[in-house]
Protein backbone atom coordinates (compact mmCIF):
# COMPACT_ATOMS: atom_id res chain seq x y z
CA UNK A 1 0.00 0.00 0.00
CA UNK A 2 1.15 3.53 -0.77
CA UNK A 3 1.99 5.81 2.08
CA UNK A 4 -0.45 8.61 2.94
CA UNK A 5 0.44 12.12 1.85
CA UNK A 6 1.98 14.25 4.58
CA UNK A 7 -0.13 16.90 6.28
CA UNK A 8 0.62 20.17 4.44
CA UNK A 9 -0.34 22.24 7.44
CA UNK A 10 2.82 21.04 9.20
CA UNK A 11 5.06 22.24 6.37
CA UNK A 12 6.68 25.68 6.16
CA UNK A 13 4.61 28.38 4.39
CA UNK A 14 6.95 28.58 1.41
CA UNK A 15 6.63 24.81 0.85
CA UNK A 16 2.84 25.01 1.09
CA UNK A 17 2.84 27.85 -1.47
CA UNK A 18 5.07 25.82 -3.82
CA UNK A 19 2.82 22.74 -3.53
CA UNK A 20 -0.29 24.86 -4.19
CA UNK A 21 1.35 26.47 -7.24
CA UNK A 22 2.31 23.05 -8.60
CA UNK A 23 -1.27 21.79 -8.11
CA UNK A 24 -2.68 24.78 -10.03
CA UNK A 25 -0.15 24.28 -12.81
CA UNK A 26 -1.00 20.56 -13.09
CA UNK A 27 -4.72 21.38 -13.26
CA UNK A 28 -4.05 23.89 -16.02
CA UNK A 29 -2.01 21.35 -17.95
CA UNK A 30 -4.82 18.80 -17.67
CA UNK A 31 -7.33 21.36 -18.95
CA UNK A 32 -5.06 22.27 -21.87
CA UNK A 33 -4.56 18.60 -22.75
CA UNK A 34 -8.32 18.03 -22.70
CA UNK A 35 -8.89 21.01 -25.01
CA UNK A 36 -6.13 19.80 -27.34
CA UNK A 37 -7.69 16.32 -27.48
CA UNK A 38 -11.10 17.82 -28.32
CA UNK A 39 -9.59 20.02 -31.02
CA UNK A 40 -7.66 17.08 -32.45
CA UNK A 41 -10.79 14.91 -32.54
CA UNK A 42 -12.74 17.65 -34.36
CA UNK A 43 -9.85 18.06 -36.82
CA UNK A 44 -9.87 14.34 -37.56
CA UNK A 45 -13.65 14.38 -38.02
CA UNK A 46 -13.47 17.37 -40.39
CA UNK A 47 -10.67 15.69 -42.33
CA UNK A 48 -12.71 12.50 -42.75
CA UNK A 49 -15.72 14.56 -43.84
CA UNK A 50 -13.63 16.46 -46.38
CA UNK A 51 -12.16 13.23 -47.77
CA UNK A 52 -15.63 11.70 -48.13
CA UNK A 53 -16.89 14.86 -49.82
CA UNK A 54 -13.97 14.91 -52.27
CA UNK A 55 -14.47 11.24 -53.06
CA UNK A 56 -18.13 11.88 -53.81
CA UNK A 57 -17.26 14.86 -56.04
CA UNK A 58 -14.63 12.81 -57.86
CA UNK A 59 -17.15 10.06 -58.48
CA UNK A 60 -19.62 12.60 -59.88
CA UNK A 61 -16.99 14.11 -62.21
CA UNK A 62 -16.01 10.67 -63.48
CA UNK A 63 -19.66 9.79 -64.06
CA UNK A 64 -20.25 13.07 -65.91
CA UNK A 65 -17.12 12.66 -68.05
CA UNK A 66 -17.26 8.98 -68.97
CA UNK A 67 -21.04 8.60 -69.29
CA UNK A 68 -24.03 7.81 -67.08
CA UNK A 69 -23.87 4.72 -64.90
CA UNK A 70 -26.33 3.19 -62.53
CA UNK A 71 -25.85 4.25 -58.92
CA UNK A 72 -24.08 1.56 -56.93
CA UNK A 73 -24.77 0.62 -53.35
CA UNK A 74 -21.32 1.89 -52.36
CA UNK A 75 -22.12 5.38 -53.67
CA UNK A 76 -25.48 5.45 -51.87
CA UNK A 77 -23.78 4.32 -48.65
CA UNK A 78 -21.15 7.06 -49.03
CA UNK A 79 -23.86 9.69 -49.54
CA UNK A 80 -25.70 8.52 -46.40
CA UNK A 81 -22.49 8.61 -44.31
CA UNK A 82 -21.64 12.09 -45.61
CA UNK A 83 -25.14 13.32 -44.79
CA UNK A 84 -24.92 11.91 -41.24
CA UNK A 85 -21.56 13.66 -40.70
CA UNK A 86 -22.96 16.98 -41.93
CA UNK A 87 -26.02 16.68 -39.67
CA UNK A 88 -23.87 15.85 -36.63
CA UNK A 89 -21.48 18.74 -37.34
CA UNK A 90 -24.36 21.16 -37.84
CA UNK A 91 -25.97 20.12 -34.54
CA UNK A 92 -22.69 20.62 -32.64
CA UNK A 93 -22.25 24.08 -34.16
CA UNK A 94 -25.83 24.99 -33.28
CA UNK A 95 -25.36 23.94 -29.65
CA UNK A 96 -22.13 25.93 -29.33
CA UNK A 97 -23.69 29.10 -30.76
CA UNK A 98 -27.02 28.81 -28.91
CA UNK A 99 -26.09 31.10 -26.01
CA UNK A 100 -24.59 33.77 -28.26
CA UNK A 101 -27.52 33.75 -30.67
CA UNK A 102 -30.09 34.16 -27.87
CA UNK A 103 -28.53 37.47 -26.84
CA UNK A 104 -28.61 38.89 -30.35
CA UNK A 105 -31.80 39.80 -32.16
CA UNK A 106 -32.56 37.64 -35.18
CA UNK A 107 -32.30 39.51 -38.50
CA UNK A 108 -35.51 39.79 -40.50
CA UNK A 109 -36.07 36.87 -42.82
CA UNK A 110 -35.63 37.71 -46.48
CA UNK A 111 -38.68 36.60 -48.44
CA UNK A 112 -38.08 34.08 -51.19
CA UNK A 113 -38.12 35.73 -54.61
CA UNK A 114 -39.59 33.39 -57.19
CA UNK A 115 -39.20 34.11 -60.87
CA UNK A 116 -42.51 34.14 -62.79
CA UNK A 117 -43.25 31.36 -65.24
CA UNK A 118 -42.91 32.20 -68.96
CA UNK A 119 -45.95 34.03 -70.34
CA UNK A 120 -46.12 31.79 -73.41
CA UNK A 121 -47.02 28.76 -71.28
CA UNK A 122 -50.67 27.81 -71.41
CA UNK A 123 -52.68 28.86 -68.37
CA UNK A 124 -55.52 26.67 -67.11
CA UNK A 125 -57.72 28.49 -64.60
CA UNK A 126 -59.54 26.69 -61.81
CA UNK A 127 -61.92 28.93 -59.91
CA UNK A 128 -62.91 27.68 -56.44
CA UNK A 129 -66.03 29.23 -54.92
CA UNK A 130 -66.75 28.90 -51.17
CA UNK A 131 -70.53 28.49 -51.57
CA UNK A 132 -73.53 29.65 -53.60
CA UNK A 133 -75.11 31.86 -50.93
CA UNK A 134 -74.51 33.15 -47.42
CA UNK A 135 -75.38 30.57 -44.81
CA UNK A 136 -76.41 33.30 -42.38
CA UNK A 137 -78.68 35.58 -44.45
CA UNK A 138 -79.00 33.76 -47.78
CA UNK A 139 -77.76 36.79 -49.75
CA UNK A 140 -75.61 36.84 -52.87
CA UNK A 141 -71.95 37.68 -53.38
CA UNK A 142 -69.90 40.57 -54.61
CA UNK A 143 -66.25 39.89 -55.43
CA UNK A 144 -63.60 41.91 -53.58
CA UNK A 145 -60.60 40.41 -55.31
CA UNK A 146 -58.91 37.03 -55.61
CA UNK A 147 -55.75 35.22 -54.58
CA UNK A 148 -54.02 33.60 -57.57
CA UNK A 149 -51.53 30.78 -57.01
CA UNK A 150 -49.60 29.37 -59.96
CA UNK A 151 -48.21 25.83 -59.99
CA UNK A 152 -46.16 24.32 -62.75
CA UNK A 153 -47.65 21.10 -64.09
CA UNK A 154 -46.39 18.62 -66.67
CA UNK A 155 -48.37 17.23 -69.57
CA UNK A 156 -46.47 14.82 -71.85
CA UNK A 157 -44.97 16.93 -74.62
CA UNK A 158 -45.45 20.37 -73.08
CA UNK A 159 -45.83 22.26 -69.82
CA UNK A 160 -48.85 24.10 -68.46
CA UNK A 161 -49.34 26.38 -65.47
CA UNK A 162 -52.37 25.65 -63.30
CA UNK A 163 -53.82 28.83 -61.84
CA UNK A 164 -55.83 28.08 -58.70
CA UNK A 165 -57.95 31.18 -58.09
CA UNK A 166 -59.72 31.65 -54.76
CA UNK A 167 -61.89 34.78 -54.88
CA UNK A 168 -62.55 36.68 -51.66
CA UNK A 169 -66.31 37.26 -51.58
CA UNK A 170 -68.47 39.49 -49.44
CA UNK A 171 -72.19 38.98 -48.91
CA UNK A 172 -74.40 41.86 -49.99
CA UNK A 173 -76.62 41.58 -46.92
CA UNK A 174 -74.31 41.08 -43.96
CA UNK A 175 -70.94 42.12 -45.55
CA UNK A 176 -69.34 38.89 -44.32
CA UNK A 177 -66.15 37.95 -46.23
CA UNK A 178 -65.52 34.30 -47.18
CA UNK A 179 -62.94 32.45 -49.22
CA UNK A 180 -62.59 28.80 -50.24
CA UNK A 181 -59.94 26.63 -48.59
CA UNK A 182 -56.75 25.81 -50.45
CA UNK A 183 -56.92 22.28 -51.98
CA UNK A 184 -54.58 19.65 -50.57
CA UNK A 185 -51.16 19.34 -52.21
CA UNK A 186 -48.46 16.60 -52.19
CA UNK A 187 -45.95 19.06 -50.67
CA UNK A 188 -47.20 22.19 -48.85
CA UNK A 189 -46.10 25.54 -50.34
CA UNK A 190 -44.60 23.81 -53.39
CA UNK A 191 -45.09 25.11 -56.94
CA UNK A 192 -44.48 21.66 -58.48
CA UNK A 193 -47.60 19.77 -59.50
CA UNK A 194 -48.12 16.04 -58.79
CA UNK A 195 -47.65 14.96 -62.42
CA UNK A 196 -44.44 17.01 -62.80
CA UNK A 197 -43.09 15.62 -59.52
CA UNK A 198 -43.79 12.06 -60.68
CA UNK A 199 -42.09 12.83 -64.01
CA UNK A 200 -38.92 14.12 -62.31
CA UNK A 201 -38.69 11.09 -59.99
CA UNK A 202 -39.37 8.69 -62.88
CA UNK A 203 -36.63 10.28 -65.00
CA UNK A 204 -34.10 10.12 -62.17
CA UNK A 205 -34.73 6.63 -60.77
CA UNK A 206 -36.42 4.92 -63.72
CA UNK A 207 -34.30 6.23 -66.59
CA UNK A 208 -31.22 7.29 -64.54
CA UNK A 209 -31.38 10.87 -65.81
CA UNK A 210 -29.37 13.10 -63.40
CA UNK A 211 -31.03 16.14 -61.91
CA UNK A 212 -28.57 18.58 -63.52
CA UNK A 213 -29.55 17.29 -66.96
CA UNK A 214 -33.23 17.67 -66.13
CA UNK A 215 -32.47 21.22 -64.98
CA UNK A 216 -30.86 21.90 -68.37
CA UNK A 217 -33.98 20.57 -70.09
CA UNK A 218 -36.18 22.97 -68.09
CA UNK A 219 -33.80 25.84 -68.91
CA UNK A 220 -34.18 25.10 -72.63
CA UNK A 221 -37.92 25.69 -72.17
CA UNK A 222 -37.28 29.01 -70.38
CA UNK A 223 -38.25 27.61 -66.95
CA UNK A 224 -35.95 28.34 -64.01
CA UNK A 225 -36.12 25.75 -61.23
CA UNK A 226 -33.15 27.16 -59.29
CA UNK A 227 -35.31 28.22 -56.31
CA UNK A 228 -36.75 24.79 -55.58
CA UNK A 229 -37.94 24.59 -51.90
CA UNK A 230 -35.88 22.44 -49.56
CA UNK A 231 -38.66 19.95 -48.95
CA UNK A 232 -38.80 19.24 -52.71
CA UNK A 233 -34.99 18.78 -52.81
CA UNK A 234 -35.16 16.29 -49.91
CA UNK A 235 -37.93 14.34 -51.65
CA UNK A 236 -35.98 14.20 -54.90
CSV table of C-alpha atoms in Angstrom, one decimal:
chain,number,residue,atom,x,y,z
A,1,UNK,CA,0.0,0.0,0.0
A,2,UNK,CA,1.2,3.5,-0.8
A,3,UNK,CA,2.0,5.8,2.1
A,4,UNK,CA,-0.5,8.6,2.9
A,5,UNK,CA,0.4,12.1,1.9
A,6,UNK,CA,2.0,14.3,4.6
A,7,UNK,CA,-0.1,16.9,6.3
A,8,UNK,CA,0.6,20.2,4.4
A,9,UNK,CA,-0.3,22.2,7.4
A,10,UNK,CA,2.8,21.0,9.2
A,11,UNK,CA,5.1,22.2,6.4
A,12,UNK,CA,6.7,25.7,6.2
A,13,UNK,CA,4.6,28.4,4.4
A,14,UNK,CA,6.9,28.6,1.4
A,15,UNK,CA,6.6,24.8,0.9
A,16,UNK,CA,2.8,25.0,1.1
A,17,UNK,CA,2.8,27.8,-1.5
A,18,UNK,CA,5.1,25.8,-3.8
A,19,UNK,CA,2.8,22.7,-3.5
A,20,UNK,CA,-0.3,24.9,-4.2
A,21,UNK,CA,1.4,26.5,-7.2
A,22,UNK,CA,2.3,23.0,-8.6
A,23,UNK,CA,-1.3,21.8,-8.1
A,24,UNK,CA,-2.7,24.8,-10.0
A,25,UNK,CA,-0.1,24.3,-12.8
A,26,UNK,CA,-1.0,20.6,-13.1
A,27,UNK,CA,-4.7,21.4,-13.3
A,28,UNK,CA,-4.0,23.9,-16.0
A,29,UNK,CA,-2.0,21.4,-17.9
A,30,UNK,CA,-4.8,18.8,-17.7
A,31,UNK,CA,-7.3,21.4,-18.9
A,32,UNK,CA,-5.1,22.3,-21.9
A,33,UNK,CA,-4.6,18.6,-22.8
A,34,UNK,CA,-8.3,18.0,-22.7
A,35,UNK,CA,-8.9,21.0,-25.0
A,36,UNK,CA,-6.1,19.8,-27.3
A,37,UNK,CA,-7.7,16.3,-27.5
A,38,UNK,CA,-11.1,17.8,-28.3
A,39,UNK,CA,-9.6,20.0,-31.0
A,40,UNK,CA,-7.7,17.1,-32.5
A,41,UNK,CA,-10.8,14.9,-32.5
A,42,UNK,CA,-12.7,17.6,-34.4
A,43,UNK,CA,-9.9,18.1,-36.8
A,44,UNK,CA,-9.9,14.3,-37.6
A,45,UNK,CA,-13.6,14.4,-38.0
A,46,UNK,CA,-13.5,17.4,-40.4
A,47,UNK,CA,-10.7,15.7,-42.3
A,48,UNK,CA,-12.7,12.5,-42.8
A,49,UNK,CA,-15.7,14.6,-43.8
A,50,UNK,CA,-13.6,16.5,-46.4
A,51,UNK,CA,-12.2,13.2,-47.8
A,52,UNK,CA,-15.6,11.7,-48.1
A,53,UNK,CA,-16.9,14.9,-49.8
A,54,UNK,CA,-14.0,14.9,-52.3
A,55,UNK,CA,-14.5,11.2,-53.1
A,56,UNK,CA,-18.1,11.9,-53.8
A,57,UNK,CA,-17.3,14.9,-56.0
A,58,UNK,CA,-14.6,12.8,-57.9
A,59,UNK,CA,-17.1,10.1,-58.5
A,60,UNK,CA,-19.6,12.6,-59.9
A,61,UNK,CA,-17.0,14.1,-62.2
A,62,UNK,CA,-16.0,10.7,-63.5
A,63,UNK,CA,-19.7,9.8,-64.1
A,64,UNK,CA,-20.3,13.1,-65.9
A,65,UNK,CA,-17.1,12.7,-68.1
A,66,UNK,CA,-17.3,9.0,-69.0
A,67,UNK,CA,-21.0,8.6,-69.3
A,68,UNK,CA,-24.0,7.8,-67.1
A,69,UNK,CA,-23.9,4.7,-64.9
A,70,UNK,CA,-26.3,3.2,-62.5
A,71,UNK,CA,-25.8,4.3,-58.9
A,72,UNK,CA,-24.1,1.6,-56.9
A,73,UNK,CA,-24.8,0.6,-53.3
A,74,UNK,CA,-21.3,1.9,-52.4
A,75,UNK,CA,-22.1,5.4,-53.7
A,76,UNK,CA,-25.5,5.4,-51.9
A,77,UNK,CA,-23.8,4.3,-48.6
A,78,UNK,CA,-21.1,7.1,-49.0
A,79,UNK,CA,-23.9,9.7,-49.5
A,80,UNK,CA,-25.7,8.5,-46.4
A,81,UNK,CA,-22.5,8.6,-44.3
A,82,UNK,CA,-21.6,12.1,-45.6
A,83,UNK,CA,-25.1,13.3,-44.8
A,84,UNK,CA,-24.9,11.9,-41.2
A,85,UNK,CA,-21.6,13.7,-40.7
A,86,UNK,CA,-23.0,17.0,-41.9
A,87,UNK,CA,-26.0,16.7,-39.7
A,88,UNK,CA,-23.9,15.9,-36.6
A,89,UNK,CA,-21.5,18.7,-37.3
A,90,UNK,CA,-24.4,21.2,-37.8
A,91,UNK,CA,-26.0,20.1,-34.5
A,92,UNK,CA,-22.7,20.6,-32.6
A,93,UNK,CA,-22.3,24.1,-34.2
A,94,UNK,CA,-25.8,25.0,-33.3
A,95,UNK,CA,-25.4,23.9,-29.6
A,96,UNK,CA,-22.1,25.9,-29.3
A,97,UNK,CA,-23.7,29.1,-30.8
A,98,UNK,CA,-27.0,28.8,-28.9
A,99,UNK,CA,-26.1,31.1,-26.0
A,100,UNK,CA,-24.6,33.8,-28.3
A,101,UNK,CA,-27.5,33.8,-30.7
A,102,UNK,CA,-30.1,34.2,-27.9
A,103,UNK,CA,-28.5,37.5,-26.8
A,104,UNK,CA,-28.6,38.9,-30.3
A,105,UNK,CA,-31.8,39.8,-32.2
A,106,UNK,CA,-32.6,37.6,-35.2
A,107,UNK,CA,-32.3,39.5,-38.5
A,108,UNK,CA,-35.5,39.8,-40.5
A,109,UNK,CA,-36.1,36.9,-42.8
A,110,UNK,CA,-35.6,37.7,-46.5
A,111,UNK,CA,-38.7,36.6,-48.4
A,112,UNK,CA,-38.1,34.1,-51.2
A,113,UNK,CA,-38.1,35.7,-54.6
A,114,UNK,CA,-39.6,33.4,-57.2
A,115,UNK,CA,-39.2,34.1,-60.9
A,116,UNK,CA,-42.5,34.1,-62.8
A,117,UNK,CA,-43.3,31.4,-65.2
A,118,UNK,CA,-42.9,32.2,-69.0
A,119,UNK,CA,-45.9,34.0,-70.3
A,120,UNK,CA,-46.1,31.8,-73.4
A,121,UNK,CA,-47.0,28.8,-71.3
A,122,UNK,CA,-50.7,27.8,-71.4
A,123,UNK,CA,-52.7,28.9,-68.4
A,124,UNK,CA,-55.5,26.7,-67.1
A,125,UNK,CA,-57.7,28.5,-64.6
A,126,UNK,CA,-59.5,26.7,-61.8
A,127,UNK,CA,-61.9,28.9,-59.9
A,128,UNK,CA,-62.9,27.7,-56.4
A,129,UNK,CA,-66.0,29.2,-54.9
A,130,UNK,CA,-66.8,28.9,-51.2
A,131,UNK,CA,-70.5,28.5,-51.6
A,132,UNK,CA,-73.5,29.7,-53.6
A,133,UNK,CA,-75.1,31.9,-50.9
A,134,UNK,CA,-74.5,33.2,-47.4
A,135,UNK,CA,-75.4,30.6,-44.8
A,136,UNK,CA,-76.4,33.3,-42.4
A,137,UNK,CA,-78.7,35.6,-44.4
A,138,UNK,CA,-79.0,33.8,-47.8
A,139,UNK,CA,-77.8,36.8,-49.8
A,140,UNK,CA,-75.6,36.8,-52.9
A,141,UNK,CA,-71.9,37.7,-53.4
A,142,UNK,CA,-69.9,40.6,-54.6
A,143,UNK,CA,-66.2,39.9,-55.4
A,144,UNK,CA,-63.6,41.9,-53.6
A,145,UNK,CA,-60.6,40.4,-55.3
A,146,UNK,CA,-58.9,37.0,-55.6
A,147,UNK,CA,-55.7,35.2,-54.6
A,148,UNK,CA,-54.0,33.6,-57.6
A,149,UNK,CA,-51.5,30.8,-57.0
A,150,UNK,CA,-49.6,29.4,-60.0
A,151,UNK,CA,-48.2,25.8,-60.0
A,152,UNK,CA,-46.2,24.3,-62.8
A,153,UNK,CA,-47.7,21.1,-64.1
A,154,UNK,CA,-46.4,18.6,-66.7
A,155,UNK,CA,-48.4,17.2,-69.6
A,156,UNK,CA,-46.5,14.8,-71.9
A,157,UNK,CA,-45.0,16.9,-74.6
A,158,UNK,CA,-45.4,20.4,-73.1
A,159,UNK,CA,-45.8,22.3,-69.8
A,160,UNK,CA,-48.9,24.1,-68.5
A,161,UNK,CA,-49.3,26.4,-65.5
A,162,UNK,CA,-52.4,25.6,-63.3
A,163,UNK,CA,-53.8,28.8,-61.8
A,164,UNK,CA,-55.8,28.1,-58.7
A,165,UNK,CA,-57.9,31.2,-58.1
A,166,UNK,CA,-59.7,31.6,-54.8
A,167,UNK,CA,-61.9,34.8,-54.9
A,168,UNK,CA,-62.6,36.7,-51.7
A,169,UNK,CA,-66.3,37.3,-51.6
A,170,UNK,CA,-68.5,39.5,-49.4
A,171,UNK,CA,-72.2,39.0,-48.9
A,172,UNK,CA,-74.4,41.9,-50.0
A,173,UNK,CA,-76.6,41.6,-46.9
A,174,UNK,CA,-74.3,41.1,-44.0
A,175,UNK,CA,-70.9,42.1,-45.6
A,176,UNK,CA,-69.3,38.9,-44.3
A,177,UNK,CA,-66.2,37.9,-46.2
A,178,UNK,CA,-65.5,34.3,-47.2
A,179,UNK,CA,-62.9,32.4,-49.2
A,180,UNK,CA,-62.6,28.8,-50.2
A,181,UNK,CA,-59.9,26.6,-48.6
A,182,UNK,CA,-56.8,25.8,-50.5
A,183,UNK,CA,-56.9,22.3,-52.0
A,184,UNK,CA,-54.6,19.6,-50.6
A,185,UNK,CA,-51.2,19.3,-52.2
A,186,UNK,CA,-48.5,16.6,-52.2
A,187,UNK,CA,-46.0,19.1,-50.7
A,188,UNK,CA,-47.2,22.2,-48.9
A,189,UNK,CA,-46.1,25.5,-50.3
A,190,UNK,CA,-44.6,23.8,-53.4
A,191,UNK,CA,-45.1,25.1,-56.9
A,192,UNK,CA,-44.5,21.7,-58.5
A,193,UNK,CA,-47.6,19.8,-59.5
A,194,UNK,CA,-48.1,16.0,-58.8
A,195,UNK,CA,-47.6,15.0,-62.4
A,196,UNK,CA,-44.4,17.0,-62.8
A,197,UNK,CA,-43.1,15.6,-59.5
A,198,UNK,CA,-43.8,12.1,-60.7
A,199,UNK,CA,-42.1,12.8,-64.0
A,200,UNK,CA,-38.9,14.1,-62.3
A,201,UNK,CA,-38.7,11.1,-60.0
A,202,UNK,CA,-39.4,8.7,-62.9
A,203,UNK,CA,-36.6,10.3,-65.0
A,204,UNK,CA,-34.1,10.1,-62.2
A,205,UNK,CA,-34.7,6.6,-60.8
A,206,UNK,CA,-36.4,4.9,-63.7
A,207,UNK,CA,-34.3,6.2,-66.6
A,208,UNK,CA,-31.2,7.3,-64.5
A,209,UNK,CA,-31.4,10.9,-65.8
A,210,UNK,CA,-29.4,13.1,-63.4
A,211,UNK,CA,-31.0,16.1,-61.9
A,212,UNK,CA,-28.6,18.6,-63.5
A,213,UNK,CA,-29.5,17.3,-67.0
A,214,UNK,CA,-33.2,17.7,-66.1
A,215,UNK,CA,-32.5,21.2,-65.0
A,216,UNK,CA,-30.9,21.9,-68.4
A,217,UNK,CA,-34.0,20.6,-70.1
A,218,UNK,CA,-36.2,23.0,-68.1
A,219,UNK,CA,-33.8,25.8,-68.9
A,220,UNK,CA,-34.2,25.1,-72.6
A,221,UNK,CA,-37.9,25.7,-72.2
A,222,UNK,CA,-37.3,29.0,-70.4
A,223,UNK,CA,-38.2,27.6,-67.0
A,224,UNK,CA,-35.9,28.3,-64.0
A,225,UNK,CA,-36.1,25.7,-61.2
A,226,UNK,CA,-33.1,27.2,-59.3
A,227,UNK,CA,-35.3,28.2,-56.3
A,228,UNK,CA,-36.8,24.8,-55.6
A,229,UNK,CA,-37.9,24.6,-51.9
A,230,UNK,CA,-35.9,22.4,-49.6
A,231,UNK,CA,-38.7,20.0,-48.9
A,232,UNK,CA,-38.8,19.2,-52.7
A,233,UNK,CA,-35.0,18.8,-52.8
A,234,UNK,CA,-35.2,16.3,-49.9
A,235,UNK,CA,-37.9,14.3,-51.7
A,236,UNK,CA,-36.0,14.2,-54.9
